[in-house]
mmCIF file of C-alpha atoms in Angstrom:
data_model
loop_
_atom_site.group_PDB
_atom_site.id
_atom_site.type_symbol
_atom_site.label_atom_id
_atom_site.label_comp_id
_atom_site.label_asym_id
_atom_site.label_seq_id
_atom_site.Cartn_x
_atom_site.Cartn_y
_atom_site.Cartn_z
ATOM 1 C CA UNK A 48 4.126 -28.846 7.286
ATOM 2 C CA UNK A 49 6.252 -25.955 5.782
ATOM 3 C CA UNK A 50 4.907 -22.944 4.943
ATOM 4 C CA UNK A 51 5.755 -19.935 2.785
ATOM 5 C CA UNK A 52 5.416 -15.679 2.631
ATOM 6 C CA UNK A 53 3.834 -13.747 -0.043
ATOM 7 C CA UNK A 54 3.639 -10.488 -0.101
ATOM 8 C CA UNK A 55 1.346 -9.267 -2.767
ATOM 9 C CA UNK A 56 1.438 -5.527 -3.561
ATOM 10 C CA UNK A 57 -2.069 -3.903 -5.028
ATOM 11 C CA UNK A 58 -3.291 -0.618 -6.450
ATOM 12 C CA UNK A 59 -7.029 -0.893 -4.345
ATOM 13 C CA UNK A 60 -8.317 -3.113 -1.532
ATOM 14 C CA UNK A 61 -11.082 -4.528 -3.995
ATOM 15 C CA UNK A 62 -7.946 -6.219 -6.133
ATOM 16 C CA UNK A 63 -6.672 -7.702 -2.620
ATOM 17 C CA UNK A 64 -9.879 -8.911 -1.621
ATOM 18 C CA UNK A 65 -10.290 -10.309 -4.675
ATOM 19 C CA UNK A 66 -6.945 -12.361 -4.756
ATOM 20 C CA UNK A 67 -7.454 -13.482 -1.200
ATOM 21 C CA UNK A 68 -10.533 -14.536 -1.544
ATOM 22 C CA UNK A 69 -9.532 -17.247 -4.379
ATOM 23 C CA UNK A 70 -6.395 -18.112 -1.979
ATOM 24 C CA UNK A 71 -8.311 -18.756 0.771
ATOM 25 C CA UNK A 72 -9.221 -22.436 -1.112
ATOM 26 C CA UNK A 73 -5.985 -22.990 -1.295
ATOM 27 C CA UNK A 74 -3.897 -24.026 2.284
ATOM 28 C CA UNK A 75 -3.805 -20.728 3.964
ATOM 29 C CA UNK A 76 -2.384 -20.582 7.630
ATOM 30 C CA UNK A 77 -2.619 -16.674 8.143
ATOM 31 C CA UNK A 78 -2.910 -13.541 5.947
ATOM 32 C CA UNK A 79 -3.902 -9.629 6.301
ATOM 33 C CA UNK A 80 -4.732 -6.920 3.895
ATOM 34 C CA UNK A 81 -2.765 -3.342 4.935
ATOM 35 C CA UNK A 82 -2.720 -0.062 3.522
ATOM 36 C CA UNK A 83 1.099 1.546 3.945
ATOM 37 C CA UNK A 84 2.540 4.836 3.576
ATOM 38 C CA UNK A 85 6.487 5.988 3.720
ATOM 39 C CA UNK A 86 5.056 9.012 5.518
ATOM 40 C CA UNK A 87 3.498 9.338 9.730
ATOM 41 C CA UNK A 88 0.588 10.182 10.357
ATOM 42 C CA UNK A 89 -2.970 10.317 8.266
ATOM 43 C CA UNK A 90 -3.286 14.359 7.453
ATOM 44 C CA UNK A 91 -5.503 16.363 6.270
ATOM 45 C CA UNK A 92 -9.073 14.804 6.779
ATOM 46 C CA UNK A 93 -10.828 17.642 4.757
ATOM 47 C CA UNK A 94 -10.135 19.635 1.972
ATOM 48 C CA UNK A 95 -8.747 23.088 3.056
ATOM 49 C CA UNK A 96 -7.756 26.229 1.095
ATOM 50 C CA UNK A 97 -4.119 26.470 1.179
ATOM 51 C CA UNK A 98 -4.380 30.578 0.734
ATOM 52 C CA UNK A 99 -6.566 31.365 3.804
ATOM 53 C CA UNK A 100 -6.404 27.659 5.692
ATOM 54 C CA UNK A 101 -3.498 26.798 8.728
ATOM 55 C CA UNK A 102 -1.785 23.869 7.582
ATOM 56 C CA UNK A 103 1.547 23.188 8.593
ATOM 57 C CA UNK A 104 2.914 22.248 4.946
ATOM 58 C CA UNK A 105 2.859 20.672 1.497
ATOM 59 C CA UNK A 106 3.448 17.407 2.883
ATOM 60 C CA UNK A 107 0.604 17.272 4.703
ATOM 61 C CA UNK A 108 -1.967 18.400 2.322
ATOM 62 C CA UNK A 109 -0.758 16.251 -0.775
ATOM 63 C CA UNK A 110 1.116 13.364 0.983
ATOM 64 C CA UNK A 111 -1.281 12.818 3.882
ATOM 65 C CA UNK A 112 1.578 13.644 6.196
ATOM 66 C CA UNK A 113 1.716 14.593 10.200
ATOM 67 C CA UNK A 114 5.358 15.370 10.812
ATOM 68 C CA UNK A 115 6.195 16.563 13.875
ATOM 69 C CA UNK A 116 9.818 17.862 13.081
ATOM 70 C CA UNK A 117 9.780 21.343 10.641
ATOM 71 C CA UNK A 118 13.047 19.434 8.714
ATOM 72 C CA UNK A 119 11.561 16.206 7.909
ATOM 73 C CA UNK A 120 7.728 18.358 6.275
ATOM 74 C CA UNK A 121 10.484 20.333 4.638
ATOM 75 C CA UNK A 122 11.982 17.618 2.796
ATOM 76 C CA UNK A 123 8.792 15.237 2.042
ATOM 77 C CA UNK A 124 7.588 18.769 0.268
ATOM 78 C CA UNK A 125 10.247 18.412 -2.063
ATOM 79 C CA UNK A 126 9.441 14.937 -2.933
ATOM 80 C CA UNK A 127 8.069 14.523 -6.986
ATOM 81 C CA UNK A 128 4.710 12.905 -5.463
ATOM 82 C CA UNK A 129 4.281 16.039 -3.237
ATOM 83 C CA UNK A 130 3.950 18.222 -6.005
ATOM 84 C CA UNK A 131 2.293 15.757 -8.592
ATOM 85 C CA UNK A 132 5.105 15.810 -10.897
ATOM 86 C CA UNK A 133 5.610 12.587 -10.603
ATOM 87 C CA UNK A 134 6.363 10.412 -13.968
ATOM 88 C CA UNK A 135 4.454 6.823 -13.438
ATOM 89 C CA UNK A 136 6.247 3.696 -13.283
ATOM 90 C CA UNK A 137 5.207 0.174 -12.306
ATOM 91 C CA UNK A 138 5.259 0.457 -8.399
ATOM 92 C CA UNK A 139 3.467 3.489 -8.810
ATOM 93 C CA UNK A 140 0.119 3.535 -6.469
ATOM 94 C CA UNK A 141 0.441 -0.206 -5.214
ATOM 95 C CA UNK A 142 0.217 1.319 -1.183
ATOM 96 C CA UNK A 143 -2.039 -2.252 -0.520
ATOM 97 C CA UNK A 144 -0.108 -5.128 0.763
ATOM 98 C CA UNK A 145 -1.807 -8.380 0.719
ATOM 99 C CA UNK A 146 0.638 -10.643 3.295
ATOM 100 C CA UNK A 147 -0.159 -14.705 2.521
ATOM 101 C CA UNK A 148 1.135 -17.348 5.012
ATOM 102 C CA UNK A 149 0.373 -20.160 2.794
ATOM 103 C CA UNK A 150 1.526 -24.074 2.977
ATOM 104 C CA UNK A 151 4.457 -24.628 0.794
ATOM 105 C CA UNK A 152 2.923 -27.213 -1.700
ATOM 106 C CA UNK A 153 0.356 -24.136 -2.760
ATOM 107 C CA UNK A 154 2.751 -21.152 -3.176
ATOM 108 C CA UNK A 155 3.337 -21.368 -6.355
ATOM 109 C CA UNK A 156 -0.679 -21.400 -7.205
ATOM 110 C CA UNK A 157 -1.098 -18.870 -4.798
ATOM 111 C CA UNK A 158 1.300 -16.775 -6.288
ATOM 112 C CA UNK A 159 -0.355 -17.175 -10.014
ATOM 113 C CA UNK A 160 -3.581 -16.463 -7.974
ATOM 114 C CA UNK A 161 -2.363 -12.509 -6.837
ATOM 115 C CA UNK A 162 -0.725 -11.695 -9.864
ATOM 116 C CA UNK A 163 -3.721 -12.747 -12.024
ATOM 117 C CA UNK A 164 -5.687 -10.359 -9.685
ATOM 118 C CA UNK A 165 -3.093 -7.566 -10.541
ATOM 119 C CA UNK A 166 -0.698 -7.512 -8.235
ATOM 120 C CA UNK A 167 3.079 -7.407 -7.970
ATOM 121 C CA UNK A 168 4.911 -10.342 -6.218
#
């Protein structure tokens, strides 16, 4: 039996529920739902004032960063998302992966099946 990848980008874990829910019908051998981030670490866990609070940067309040060398907080700051200046585009906010090991006769259903549930492919 030969089997195919997916992976199935999303804006919210709902939409990648959703889609694997429907493939799971289909002949699935394996998948997992992830959240991803280019940056370490998870952040601030609570809302802090940046006047009077003791955070180590920018990057960690508004990219959810824990960086652990001065240079590399430094230069996620100066990112556009950092300072939400960002201009949207289509890749914008898709930070859920949806990864489908799927039987090769069904990729190509499987593939209608995630982008009908919003994702990109």
């Amino acid at each position: 039996m030969a089997e195919k990848n997916i992976l199935a980008y999303f804006k919210s874990p709902e939409q990648a529920e959703k889609a694997l829910e429907q493939i799971k019908a289909l002949k699935l051998i394996d998948s997992s739902i992830n959240r991803f981030d280019g940056y370490p670490g998870d952040g601030s866990d609570r809302i802090r004032n940046p006047i009077t609070g003791d955070f180590p940067g920018l990057g960690y309040l508004t990219l959810g960063g824990d960086f652990s060398d001065r240079d590399a907080a430094i230069l996620a700051a100066a990112n556009v998302s950092a300072s939400g200046m960002s201009q949207s585009d289509e890749t914008a906010g898709r930070d859920i992966l949806l990864t489908v090991v799927i039987d090769e006769d069904d990729y190509e259903q499987a593939v209608a099946i995630a982008e009908k549930a919003g994702a990109l492919v």
